[in-house]
Amino acid sequence: MEKIKGYVQSIKYKNDENGYTIAKLETPEKEIITILGFFPILNEEVLYEFQGSYVIHPTFGKQFKVETYERIEDITEPGLIRYLSSEQFTGIGPKTAMKIVELLGVDAIDKILADPNVLSPILKPERRQLLYEQLTLDLMMQKTFIKLFEYGLSYKVSMNLYKIYGSQTVEKIEEDPFRLMYEVDGFGFLKSLELAIRLGIEKDDIRTIKAAIIYILNQTSFQHGDLYLDKKSLNEKVNKLLNIEINIDDGLTLLEKEAKIKVEKDLYFLTEIYYSEIQLAKSLLSLTNQPKRKLDIDYLELLLNQISIQKNIEYTEKQKEAIIQSIINPLTIITGGPGTGKTTLIDGLLNLYATYYKLNLKDPYISEKIGLMAPTGRASKRMKEILGLEARTIHAQLGFDFDHSFKFDKYNPLPHQLIIIDEASMIDIFLARRLFDAISEKAQVIIVGDEDQLPSVGPGNVLGDMIASNVIPVIRLKEIHRQAKDSHIISLAKSINEQKLTYEDLISSNEVILYQGEQSQIKKVILGQIEGAIKKGYDIYNDIQVLIPQYKGELGIDAMNEAIQKMVNPNVNSSVFMSYGDKKYYKGDKVIQLTNDKERQVMNGDIGYVKNIYLNQYDKLQMEISFDSKLVYYDQADLENINLAYVISIHKSQGSEYKIVFLPIIKSYLHMLKKELIYTAITRAKEYLLILGDMRLLQYASNQLSEKRKTMLKSRLTLDNEKTLFDESIEEINIDDLSPYDFMK
């Protein structure tokens, strides 16, 4: 890193939330340099030494990106006057500051800190005491940051910690550096371990062991979907992580006493996951145990026949059974693959319900009585388009404000009489608990989903467990309907799902094109086919999607995104772009949101496009992204939360459909090729599906089942567990307002 010295001439931009600052620096040689970085405080005309490196901005040219800095005790009289009269010090204007400097000289600060009464000729006792306290606070902040920088912490991390702990920051870090993995975004266990070792904390220290246990349980749940580990597996994983042989019993005992983990039958859970699963089971059982509606079955069947005639639809006996049972049962699950008539069934059910209860589906307030919802924005939008009624995401229906707060909960339940939840396979244990907590016992609930798709990205196997419990009524739709029978996409999906792939399935058709080729050829074919589709009028944003299961490699998500971006976006030659790491974003790019964003109210998985990139009022580049016509704005520091979306993962595609889907299958994906993954990818295609690569791997994948997730919901829904479920002791910990990391503090 290079070093530069100078006085801060002016602050061009400062983000008060994270301290990101752009400033002009004047060196002793009178050179003006633009510096940028995360700073707690920068005082104008105070001499600083900065360490960092020069970067070239596409618009503003050469700038100095600061990594660390320190204040040098070399203050000029004009600089000291400006410092003391700044907004940091209450009630000290330029005239008073000048009097202080005239009285005490350039070492005024040292004299005041030694004895605030030196200000007696100028300031009253309360004002000099206040100035003394503010100077002490400023000095403490500077010393704290210098110490944190010595520990290798960045400005952003240091700023976050100082906001939490203030003058006790260093003390808190030295007491337990692993608190960073719980309290600072992006600061994981491995970075915390590095810091701990730097502080002399050994790997067999109880603080390290406890943090390692929590980290392993987190990885187990949030990366693999399992809700628990047995003691032997947990001990082995901790030993492997720390690369030592150690017994974790003491760590487990302490974590259990601290209510950070729960133990049941030698199975170890994160506390929030344990109680979420129990509370979900309790809510489901309570709903299921409500009495069936005492309705006139003959009248319902008569009305359904009339609806069948009006819509010119011939419902199968299975569909009729499903519709009638769904209107009678308090809770019903409808599951089936593509082409089995789930949408037709739901449409018929809505019309029958409205007719029987004399509701007008065109009433603008009908959404207050009938709640249609799905886990993602794209899934709810598709639901609305197909059914012609207002549909929203589950988060939106619950009144989620992006700050872990929900308008509707068990104390203020949803107002709907009828609730239909689509794409239920995507719902994880946390969202399911939130949802069913907020559903009134008086409501009727219909859960719709394909149990053969991938389970949720988050922890648990909610839909699968509910079905397997045999406690909730389940309608399985297996028959492919007449209008879908000729679809090669649907027949291929069915063959893979049933693990009955034949030679005939692997013959190309008008809908399904199977291209056998090497990796280098596949890339060219995909690019050529996309170019051809666009020329025929297909839209790169909504109609065309490449699905790939991994990010790295020549045919990974990142490399293919860059290749497609260069081909389809005419702005890639523009000098105006924003970058993050090795990714560049231009006007017109298709992008995906990777996290829930409270400030912008954008959800993980939302896809949009870059509408514009421009200089804001602070001469800083800003990106304007359109998500379904809602415009949101991103600064440079926010780009870590988006990615290009010409290619997305198969998991991210759940709940969406595209007219054209490209699915490469090559040997480097082998460890990820499972039946559920391929089945989910294929069922995203509406009109055309292009599978490229080694077709033998398609056969291989169709016979590889994903490992069943470790969950307890199925058993908790059985009567044997009723006593455990309704044990009031589970109310001792209120998990309503907690995030996944709150139990780790």
XYZ file of C-alpha atoms in Angstrom:
745
model
C 0.000 0.000 0.000
C 1.060 3.586 -0.644
C 1.042 6.404 1.918
C -0.020 10.010 1.426
C -0.216 12.919 3.877
C -2.383 15.981 3.720
C -5.156 18.195 5.010
C -8.786 17.530 4.166
C -9.783 20.467 2.018
C -13.486 19.632 1.586
C -15.995 16.788 2.003
C -17.743 16.098 -1.314
C -19.989 13.301 -0.091
C -20.663 11.432 3.135
C -23.095 8.605 3.898
C -24.041 9.124 7.531
C -25.172 5.504 7.917
C -21.904 3.782 7.020
C -19.375 6.631 6.967
C -18.527 6.225 3.256
C -16.865 9.513 2.281
C -15.446 11.200 -0.801
C -13.151 14.131 0.020
C -10.525 16.422 -1.491
C -7.077 16.214 0.142
C -4.318 18.814 -0.184
C -0.804 17.426 0.303
C 2.085 19.488 1.756
C 3.244 19.818 -1.878
C -0.121 21.513 -2.709
C -1.299 18.550 -4.818
C -5.089 17.985 -4.715
C -6.086 14.305 -4.451
C -9.549 12.766 -4.281
C -9.735 10.214 -1.476
C -12.541 7.760 -0.786
C -13.273 5.249 1.936
C -15.160 4.635 5.178
C -14.318 7.289 7.786
C -15.872 7.875 11.215
C -14.676 11.489 11.338
C -12.582 13.641 9.024
C -11.691 17.087 10.323
C -10.829 19.676 7.719
C -7.269 21.057 7.837
C -6.100 18.463 10.383
C -3.039 16.629 9.097
C -3.654 12.946 8.314
C -1.618 10.092 6.917
C -3.596 7.712 4.703
C -2.610 4.228 3.514
C -4.204 2.703 0.432
C -3.865 2.503 -3.318
C -4.703 4.527 -6.403
C -7.668 3.463 -8.544
C -8.908 4.781 -11.878
C -12.548 5.849 -11.979
C -14.113 5.717 -15.488
C -15.499 9.253 -15.113
C -13.427 10.962 -12.408
C -10.037 9.478 -13.184
C -7.332 8.878 -10.586
C -8.497 8.525 -6.956
C -6.925 7.247 -3.744
C -8.842 4.403 -2.093
C -8.052 4.488 1.630
C -7.570 1.291 3.625
C -6.259 2.737 6.933
C -5.420 6.176 8.264
C -4.274 8.070 11.352
C -4.425 11.646 12.567
C -1.004 13.290 12.936
C -0.658 15.830 15.749
C 0.256 18.744 13.516
C -2.605 21.244 13.520
C -2.498 24.759 12.076
C -4.290 27.655 13.769
C -6.859 28.028 10.919
C -7.409 24.266 10.947
C -7.910 24.199 14.724
C -10.419 27.077 14.520
C -12.398 25.247 11.838
C -12.198 21.998 13.832
C -13.479 23.543 17.081
C -16.257 25.449 15.300
C -17.457 22.382 13.386
C -20.809 20.686 14.032
C -19.070 18.207 16.348
C -18.871 20.744 19.152
C -22.114 22.256 20.402
C -22.213 26.023 20.921
C -18.701 26.757 19.635
C -18.829 29.138 16.678
C -15.888 30.583 14.680
C -15.531 33.608 17.015
C -15.390 31.490 20.176
C -13.018 29.026 18.489
C -10.723 31.919 17.526
C -10.715 33.141 21.153
C -9.771 29.639 22.363
C -6.865 29.440 19.921
C -5.686 32.974 20.804
C -5.794 32.032 24.507
C -4.284 28.526 24.385
C -2.414 28.262 21.046
C -2.238 25.289 18.653
C -1.961 22.792 21.536
C -5.304 24.003 22.912
C -6.838 20.512 22.746
C -4.148 18.943 24.960
C -4.528 21.779 27.489
C -8.343 21.448 27.609
C -8.146 17.675 28.027
C -5.644 18.122 30.868
C -7.820 20.720 32.635
C -11.056 22.111 31.159
C -10.847 25.064 33.562
C -8.204 26.662 31.308
C -11.259 27.868 29.390
C -12.540 29.864 32.388
C -11.783 33.285 30.839
C -13.932 32.411 27.800
C -16.610 29.821 28.637
C -19.072 29.256 31.466
C -18.632 26.029 33.498
C -21.369 24.013 31.725
C -20.110 24.949 28.246
C -16.467 24.148 28.985
C -17.505 20.833 30.568
C -19.507 19.965 27.443
C -16.557 20.847 25.171
C -14.250 18.739 27.363
C -16.617 15.737 27.095
C -16.966 16.098 23.328
C -13.197 16.393 22.827
C -12.683 13.315 25.041
C -15.245 11.397 22.997
C -13.586 12.423 19.733
C -10.140 11.406 21.019
C -11.512 8.077 22.267
C -13.136 7.436 18.891
C -9.884 8.142 17.047
C -7.894 5.859 19.385
C -10.528 3.131 19.104
C -10.412 3.158 15.323
C -6.632 3.094 15.216
C -6.678 0.018 17.479
C -9.332 -1.674 15.348
C -7.262 -0.972 12.232
C -4.291 -2.641 13.924
C -6.479 -5.728 14.310
C -7.038 -5.686 10.548
C -10.667 -4.568 10.674
C -12.007 -2.394 7.864
C -13.558 1.038 8.287
C -17.029 -0.290 7.594
C -16.751 -3.048 10.217
C -15.140 -0.645 12.705
C -17.932 1.877 12.168
C -20.635 -0.753 12.745
C -18.941 -1.930 15.930
C -18.456 1.595 17.252
C -22.152 2.323 16.712
C -22.973 -0.681 18.901
C -20.335 -0.415 21.653
C -18.944 3.127 21.507
C -15.916 3.624 23.736
C -16.131 -0.025 24.905
C -15.561 -1.392 21.398
C -11.966 -2.546 21.844
C -12.775 -4.035 25.239
C -15.720 -5.973 23.786
C -13.660 -7.272 20.844
C -10.837 -8.444 23.086
C -13.373 -10.063 25.410
C -14.879 -12.157 22.579
C -13.923 -11.530 18.935
C -16.488 -14.110 17.800
C -19.273 -11.638 18.504
C -18.400 -10.145 15.087
C -19.817 -13.177 13.264
C -23.168 -12.504 14.955
C -23.287 -8.724 14.895
C -21.574 -7.527 11.709
C -22.924 -8.356 8.251
C -20.392 -10.177 6.108
C -18.044 -10.979 8.989
C -18.162 -14.750 9.261
C -16.624 -17.354 11.506
C -13.347 -17.676 9.590
C -12.604 -13.936 9.794
C -13.538 -13.978 13.474
C -11.195 -16.920 14.002
C -8.339 -15.000 12.333
C -8.949 -12.099 14.690
C -9.142 -14.430 17.685
C -5.785 -16.014 16.822
C -4.286 -12.519 16.426
C -5.537 -11.758 19.948
C -3.956 -14.936 21.275
C -7.148 -16.962 21.661
C -6.445 -20.636 20.939
C -8.598 -23.011 18.913
C -9.373 -25.079 22.001
C -10.597 -21.998 23.903
C -14.239 -22.376 24.982
C -15.139 -19.179 23.065
C -13.782 -20.682 19.861
C -15.562 -23.992 20.438
C -18.923 -22.312 21.098
C -18.607 -20.159 17.981
C -17.621 -23.200 15.896
C -20.687 -25.144 17.105
C -23.027 -22.281 16.186
C -21.299 -21.870 12.813
C -21.684 -25.583 11.988
C -25.370 -25.585 12.985
C -25.867 -22.476 10.858
C -24.188 -24.084 7.862
C -26.266 -27.217 8.396
C -29.539 -25.291 8.373
C -28.981 -22.369 6.020
C -26.801 -24.089 3.404
C -28.026 -27.677 3.539
C -31.593 -27.238 4.803
C -31.272 -29.659 7.748
C -32.737 -28.556 11.072
C -30.442 -30.522 13.371
C -27.301 -32.617 13.796
C -26.667 -35.523 16.116
C -23.882 -35.086 18.650
C -21.373 -37.358 16.907
C -21.750 -35.583 13.535
C -21.590 -32.171 15.187
C -18.392 -33.083 17.070
C -16.773 -34.433 13.879
C -17.643 -31.307 11.886
C -16.306 -28.969 14.586
C -13.043 -30.953 14.745
C -12.700 -30.793 10.972
C -13.426 -27.057 10.943
C -10.835 -26.274 13.629
C -8.428 -28.992 12.478
C -7.984 -30.294 16.030
C -9.259 -33.223 18.083
C -11.462 -31.842 20.827
C -14.546 -32.745 22.854
C -17.344 -30.199 22.470
C -19.408 -31.233 25.534
C -18.560 -28.134 27.598
C -19.409 -25.857 24.677
C -22.748 -27.603 24.157
C -23.606 -27.326 27.852
C -22.890 -23.591 27.935
C -24.776 -22.893 24.708
C -27.791 -24.769 26.019
C -27.705 -22.773 29.274
C -27.488 -19.576 27.214
C -30.583 -20.711 25.213
C -28.649 -20.566 21.952
C -29.231 -24.238 21.148
C -31.859 -26.834 22.038
C -31.336 -30.558 22.524
C -33.963 -33.211 21.884
C -33.151 -36.926 21.882
C -29.429 -36.189 21.359
C -30.282 -33.997 18.360
C -28.965 -30.419 18.413
C -30.952 -27.485 16.968
C -30.471 -23.739 16.817
C -33.045 -22.476 19.316
C -34.980 -20.359 16.827
C -35.291 -23.290 14.434
C -36.405 -25.651 17.189
C -39.200 -23.372 18.367
C -40.189 -22.375 14.833
C -40.811 -26.020 13.927
C -42.786 -26.694 17.111
C -44.880 -23.541 16.711
C -45.590 -24.370 13.059
C -46.750 -27.867 13.993
C -48.940 -26.406 16.722
C -50.574 -23.943 14.296
C -51.132 -26.627 11.633
C -52.696 -29.041 14.109
C -54.919 -26.333 15.515
C -56.155 -25.487 12.016
C -56.561 -29.117 10.945
C -58.545 -29.945 14.069
C -61.187 -27.346 13.279
C -64.522 -28.949 12.315
C -65.325 -29.480 8.645
C -67.844 -27.065 7.098
C -71.363 -28.477 7.208
C -72.296 -27.701 3.613
C -74.847 -29.150 1.216
C -72.671 -31.501 -0.896
C -75.390 -32.097 -3.502
C -75.827 -28.349 -3.949
C -72.063 -27.863 -4.259
C -71.891 -30.543 -6.966
C -74.792 -28.918 -8.822
C -73.098 -25.520 -8.731
C -69.800 -27.055 -9.894
C -71.558 -28.664 -12.878
C -73.001 -25.262 -13.803
C -69.527 -23.677 -13.567
C -68.171 -26.491 -15.747
C -70.754 -25.675 -18.440
C -70.160 -21.904 -18.195
C -66.396 -22.291 -18.560
C -66.623 -25.136 -21.070
C -64.347 -27.233 -18.869
C -64.861 -30.901 -18.124
C -63.518 -31.514 -14.626
C -62.206 -34.996 -13.893
C -63.606 -36.919 -10.946
C -60.345 -36.265 -9.085
C -60.619 -32.528 -9.698
C -64.248 -32.488 -8.564
C -63.273 -34.361 -5.412
C -60.437 -31.920 -4.753
C -62.657 -28.859 -5.227
C -65.457 -30.142 -2.986
C -63.081 -31.371 -0.253
C -61.160 -28.089 -0.290
C -64.371 -26.144 0.356
C -65.337 -28.449 3.226
C -61.969 -29.034 4.939
C -60.369 -26.321 7.090
C -56.974 -27.193 5.570
C -56.242 -29.056 2.321
C -53.086 -29.749 0.308
C -53.294 -30.099 -3.483
C -50.149 -31.447 -5.109
C -49.289 -32.435 -8.657
C -46.843 -31.861 -11.471
C -47.185 -29.716 -14.603
C -50.173 -30.503 -16.812
C -52.183 -32.124 -14.010
C -54.675 -29.262 -13.855
C -53.801 -27.505 -10.587
C -54.575 -24.062 -12.023
C -57.843 -25.207 -13.600
C -58.820 -26.742 -10.277
C -58.048 -23.558 -8.297
C -59.996 -21.444 -10.777
C -63.015 -23.774 -10.422
C -62.666 -23.781 -6.644
C -62.638 -19.957 -6.493
C -65.748 -19.719 -8.644
C -67.579 -22.372 -6.618
C -66.635 -20.732 -3.332
C -67.776 -17.308 -4.583
C -71.051 -18.713 -5.950
C -71.879 -20.669 -2.789
C -71.126 -17.763 -0.444
C -72.605 -15.176 -2.865
C -69.348 -13.252 -3.328
C -68.522 -11.121 -6.365
C -65.019 -11.962 -7.585
C -64.935 -8.633 -9.456
C -65.608 -6.661 -6.279
C -62.560 -4.375 -5.738
C -62.557 -5.389 -2.055
C -62.677 -9.156 -2.697
C -58.964 -9.412 -1.776
C -59.952 -8.617 1.824
C -62.000 -11.847 1.912
C -59.958 -14.108 -0.386
C -56.185 -14.089 0.006
C -54.099 -15.433 -2.878
C -50.379 -15.652 -2.174
C -47.099 -17.211 -3.251
C -43.524 -17.104 -1.881
C -42.029 -14.931 -4.654
C -43.025 -11.861 -6.628
C -42.837 -13.671 -9.947
C -44.950 -16.580 -8.668
C -47.623 -14.250 -7.268
C -47.627 -12.231 -10.498
C -48.167 -15.429 -12.521
C -50.953 -16.440 -10.120
C -52.663 -13.080 -10.680
C -52.349 -13.323 -14.466
C -53.823 -16.841 -14.593
C -56.636 -16.451 -12.060
C -57.517 -12.830 -12.772
C -57.548 -11.899 -9.067
C -55.192 -9.898 -6.881
C -52.318 -12.091 -5.679
C -49.401 -10.995 -3.508
C -46.268 -12.443 -2.000
C -46.642 -14.077 1.412
C -44.444 -11.352 2.886
C -46.679 -8.643 1.408
C -49.860 -10.332 2.657
C -48.339 -10.497 6.142
C -47.415 -6.805 6.008
C -43.658 -7.380 6.155
C -41.800 -4.056 6.472
C -38.297 -5.402 5.699
C -37.272 -4.829 9.318
C -38.249 -8.289 10.662
C -41.632 -6.824 11.553
C -45.010 -8.113 10.354
C -48.378 -6.366 10.535
C -50.285 -9.658 10.808
C -49.414 -12.289 13.407
C -51.106 -14.539 15.959
C -52.351 -11.480 17.863
C -53.601 -9.724 14.731
C -54.581 -12.480 12.266
C -55.148 -12.114 8.539
C -58.724 -11.054 7.694
C -59.300 -13.551 4.860
C -62.050 -16.164 4.892
C -60.289 -18.209 2.191
C -56.521 -18.433 1.720
C -54.830 -20.120 -1.248
C -51.057 -20.559 -1.097
C -49.323 -21.477 -4.374
C -45.775 -22.805 -4.981
C -45.710 -24.113 -1.408
C -42.604 -26.251 -1.994
C -40.575 -23.010 -1.777
C -41.720 -22.135 1.755
C -39.105 -22.677 4.483
C -39.657 -23.268 8.196
C -39.426 -19.571 9.154
C -41.862 -18.230 6.572
C -44.262 -21.128 7.203
C -44.319 -20.393 10.925
C -44.934 -16.684 10.302
C -47.721 -17.459 7.849
C -49.611 -20.036 9.880
C -49.216 -17.987 13.061
C -51.159 -15.247 11.271
C -53.965 -17.411 9.850
C -57.216 -17.320 11.798
C -58.692 -20.658 12.909
C -61.888 -19.557 11.163
C -60.191 -19.355 7.745
C -60.124 -22.091 5.126
C -56.667 -22.771 3.748
C -55.653 -24.499 0.512
C -51.976 -25.250 -0.029
C -50.918 -25.858 -3.628
C -47.519 -27.151 -4.710
C -45.477 -29.776 -6.472
C -43.941 -32.059 -3.848
C -41.434 -33.383 -6.393
C -39.728 -30.025 -6.959
C -36.683 -28.836 -5.075
C -37.348 -28.070 -1.411
C -37.045 -24.506 -0.134
C -33.737 -22.663 -0.283
C -34.126 -21.989 3.442
C -34.215 -24.623 6.206
C -36.778 -27.415 6.341
C -38.979 -29.476 4.064
C -42.335 -27.971 4.975
C -44.568 -29.144 2.118
C -43.006 -32.608 2.003
C -43.339 -33.083 5.765
C -46.941 -31.901 5.837
C -47.852 -34.376 3.102
C -45.877 -37.251 4.650
C -47.492 -36.773 8.071
C -50.886 -38.037 6.794
C -52.478 -35.597 9.241
C -53.569 -33.013 6.657
C -55.939 -34.024 3.819
C -53.955 -34.329 0.571
C -55.320 -34.413 -2.994
C -52.736 -35.833 -5.432
C -53.229 -34.963 -9.091
C -51.381 -37.447 -11.289
C -53.293 -37.554 -14.589
C -51.836 -35.438 -17.388
C -54.753 -33.589 -19.001
C -55.669 -33.754 -22.634
C -54.318 -30.303 -23.552
C -50.961 -31.168 -21.958
C -50.573 -34.758 -23.127
C -48.841 -33.806 -26.352
C -46.289 -31.588 -24.581
C -42.801 -33.074 -24.809
C -41.701 -30.746 -21.986
C -44.322 -32.205 -19.648
C -43.764 -35.813 -20.719
C -39.986 -35.435 -20.246
C -40.522 -33.933 -16.784
C -42.882 -36.801 -15.888
C -40.425 -39.454 -17.094
C -37.592 -37.909 -15.074
C -39.766 -37.538 -12.000
C -40.891 -41.162 -12.184
C -37.316 -42.246 -13.023
C -38.546 -43.893 -16.241
C -36.501 -42.029 -18.836
C -36.638 -43.835 -22.206
C -34.909 -43.543 -25.564
C -38.019 -41.842 -26.974
C -37.794 -39.116 -24.313
C -34.318 -38.214 -25.578
C -35.346 -37.582 -29.183
C -35.611 -33.896 -30.086
C -38.997 -32.450 -30.981
C -40.471 -29.062 -31.830
C -40.588 -28.197 -28.125
C -37.561 -29.981 -26.683
C -34.214 -29.714 -28.451
C -31.455 -31.963 -27.135
C -27.962 -30.973 -28.263
C -25.095 -33.391 -27.689
C -21.858 -31.409 -27.614
C -18.633 -30.429 -25.900
C -18.367 -27.567 -23.433
C -16.846 -25.098 -25.909
C -19.556 -25.857 -28.482
C -22.382 -25.523 -25.945
C -21.474 -21.927 -25.171
C -21.556 -20.972 -28.866
C -24.877 -22.761 -29.398
C -26.537 -21.012 -26.451
C -25.333 -17.598 -27.624
C -26.434 -18.310 -31.201
C -29.865 -19.570 -30.150
C -30.443 -16.564 -27.877
C -29.509 -14.228 -30.709
C -31.932 -16.042 -33.018
C -34.752 -15.961 -30.453
C -34.350 -12.217 -29.944
C -34.536 -11.671 -33.721
C -37.824 -13.607 -33.717
C -39.254 -11.217 -31.133
C -38.584 -12.986 -27.848
C -37.666 -10.726 -24.929
C -34.356 -11.327 -23.133
C -35.814 -9.944 -19.891
C -39.017 -11.987 -19.607
C -39.057 -14.772 -22.227
C -35.531 -16.232 -22.267
C -33.694 -17.765 -19.311
C -30.512 -19.814 -19.007
C -30.457 -22.068 -15.914
C -27.146 -23.342 -14.530
C -26.588 -25.021 -11.130
C -23.169 -23.517 -10.250
C -21.414 -20.146 -10.399
C -17.829 -21.020 -11.303
C -16.296 -22.499 -14.465
C -16.400 -21.747 -18.184
C -20.056 -22.791 -18.257
C -20.860 -21.400 -14.821
C -23.344 -18.643 -14.039
C -20.728 -15.859 -13.840
C -18.897 -16.629 -17.103
C -22.090 -17.185 -19.095
C -23.671 -14.010 -17.732
C -20.685 -12.017 -18.963
C -20.787 -13.680 -22.392
C -24.518 -13.063 -22.867
C -24.196 -9.512 -21.546
C -21.559 -8.717 -24.193
C -23.777 -10.120 -26.923
C -27.206 -8.674 -26.053
C -26.459 -5.356 -24.344
C -25.349 -2.655 -26.812
C -24.148 -0.488 -23.917
C -21.203 -2.750 -22.963
C -18.894 -0.480 -24.976
C -20.066 2.577 -23.047
C -17.649 4.375 -20.731
C -20.459 4.674 -18.186
C -20.730 1.581 -16.001
C -20.570 0.505 -12.375
C -18.492 -2.409 -11.181
C -18.273 -4.687 -8.176
C -15.369 -7.101 -8.015
C -14.873 -8.429 -11.537
C -18.498 -7.741 -12.582
C -19.519 -4.694 -14.618
C -23.056 -3.377 -14.935
C -24.305 -1.235 -17.810
C -27.560 0.468 -18.662
C -29.973 -2.176 -19.982
C -28.541 -5.129 -18.025
C -30.850 -7.804 -16.617
C -30.142 -8.180 -12.884
C -31.327 -10.177 -9.868
C -31.578 -9.106 -6.219
C -29.683 -11.520 -3.939
C -30.989 -10.444 -0.507
C -34.105 -8.970 1.068
C -33.570 -5.207 1.050
C -35.483 -3.290 3.727
C -34.623 0.168 2.390
C -35.639 -0.500 -1.209
C -38.365 -3.037 -0.405
C -36.960 -5.526 -2.913
C -37.005 -9.255 -2.189
C -34.373 -11.925 -2.686
C -34.865 -13.354 -6.189
C -36.599 -10.320 -7.735
C -35.447 -9.735 -11.318
C -35.253 -6.311 -12.953
C -33.192 -4.318 -15.425
C -30.808 -1.391 -15.152
C -32.777 1.581 -16.431
C -30.009 4.126 -16.045
C -26.539 4.848 -14.629
C -25.739 8.490 -13.931
C -23.929 10.961 -11.680
C -25.962 12.026 -8.661
C -25.824 15.405 -6.923
C -22.656 14.333 -5.111
C -20.848 13.556 -8.383
C -21.122 9.884 -7.531
C -22.289 7.133 -9.882
C -25.724 5.755 -9.087
C -27.719 2.919 -10.651
C -31.466 3.013 -11.264
C -33.066 -0.440 -11.478
C -36.656 -1.200 -12.480
C -38.282 -4.139 -10.660
C -41.745 -4.615 -12.206
C -41.917 -0.854 -12.907
C -40.843 0.037 -9.341
C -37.681 2.149 -9.539
C -34.973 1.687 -6.912
C -31.526 3.236 -6.620
C -28.153 1.627 -5.839
C -24.857 3.205 -4.825
C -21.492 1.556 -5.366
C -21.492 -0.084 -1.932
C -24.891 -1.677 -2.630
C -23.798 -3.664 -5.689
C -22.783 -6.657 -3.556
C -26.524 -7.403 -3.302
C -27.201 -7.817 -7.036
C -25.928 -9.982 -9.878
C -26.448 -10.254 -13.617
C -29.513 -12.390 -14.381
C -29.209 -13.523 -18.008
C -28.232 -16.764 -16.258
C -29.540 -17.717 -12.808
C -29.394 -20.776 -10.608
C -32.160 -23.381 -10.795
C -33.019 -22.645 -7.160
C -33.546 -18.963 -7.983
C -35.868 -19.898 -10.868
C -38.432 -21.631 -8.639
C -41.874 -20.096 -8.919
C -41.133 -18.661 -12.376
C -41.906 -19.754 -15.937
C -40.193 -18.722 -19.163
C -41.113 -19.217 -22.804
C -37.583 -20.454 -23.598
C -35.278 -22.243 -21.149
C -31.664 -23.255 -21.822
C -30.288 -26.023 -19.599
C -26.625 -27.041 -20.038
C -25.693 -30.381 -18.456
C -21.965 -31.111 -18.281
C -19.625 -33.260 -16.230
C -18.447 -30.419 -13.955
C -22.021 -30.163 -12.616
C -21.995 -33.873 -11.685
C -22.009 -33.412 -7.896
C -25.153 -31.282 -8.165
C -27.137 -33.309 -10.677
C -30.130 -34.714 -8.831
C -33.587 -35.700 -10.018
C -35.317 -32.849 -8.151
C -32.939 -30.241 -9.600
C -33.397 -31.348 -13.226
C -37.160 -31.792 -12.794
C -37.467 -28.254 -11.389
C -35.405 -26.794 -14.251
C -37.395 -28.564 -16.979
C -40.742 -27.492 -15.531
C -39.735 -23.806 -15.811
C -40.111 -24.012 -19.632
C -43.458 -23.073 -21.229
C -42.792 -23.256 -24.984
C -39.241 -24.385 -25.721
C -36.612 -26.281 -23.755
C -33.022 -26.657 -24.984
C -30.893 -29.190 -23.106
C -27.237 -29.088 -24.124
C -24.329 -31.327 -23.185
C -24.046 -35.005 -22.350
C -27.448 -36.701 -22.451
C -26.043 -39.617 -20.460
C -25.855 -37.194 -17.542
C -29.578 -36.549 -17.925
C -30.162 -40.269 -17.491
C -27.742 -40.294 -14.550
C -29.375 -37.295 -12.846
C -32.877 -38.757 -13.135
C -31.728 -41.658 -10.943
C -30.003 -39.551 -8.285
C -32.308 -38.527 -5.447
C -31.449 -35.615 -3.179
C -30.679 -36.671 0.362
C -33.746 -36.294 2.559
C -33.498 -33.288 4.826
C -33.235 -33.844 8.571
C -36.455 -32.399 10.005
C -38.940 -33.272 12.745
C -42.124 -31.619 11.442
C -43.610 -34.865 10.175
C -43.325 -36.542 13.586
C -44.409 -33.379 15.427
C -47.663 -33.446 13.462
C -48.586 -36.906 14.728
C -50.817 -37.378 17.763
C -47.951 -38.920 19.745
C -46.362 -35.482 19.906
C -49.475 -33.539 20.856
C -48.410 -33.234 24.510
C -45.001 -31.843 23.525
C -46.526 -29.414 21.059
C -48.968 -27.904 23.488
C -46.524 -27.653 26.357
C -46.828 -23.997 27.402
C -43.097 -23.840 28.180
C -42.419 -23.142 24.516
C -43.867 -19.679 25.060
C -41.025 -18.768 27.427
C -38.963 -17.498 24.511
C -40.729 -15.010 22.271
C -39.401 -15.563 18.760
C -41.830 -13.261 16.989
C -39.360 -10.438 16.373
C -36.129 -12.391 16.018
C -33.940 -12.893 12.988
C -31.937 -16.084 12.325
C -28.936 -14.586 14.119
C -30.533 -13.165 17.260
C -30.134 -16.388 19.218
C -26.392 -16.347 18.582
C -25.658 -13.101 20.444
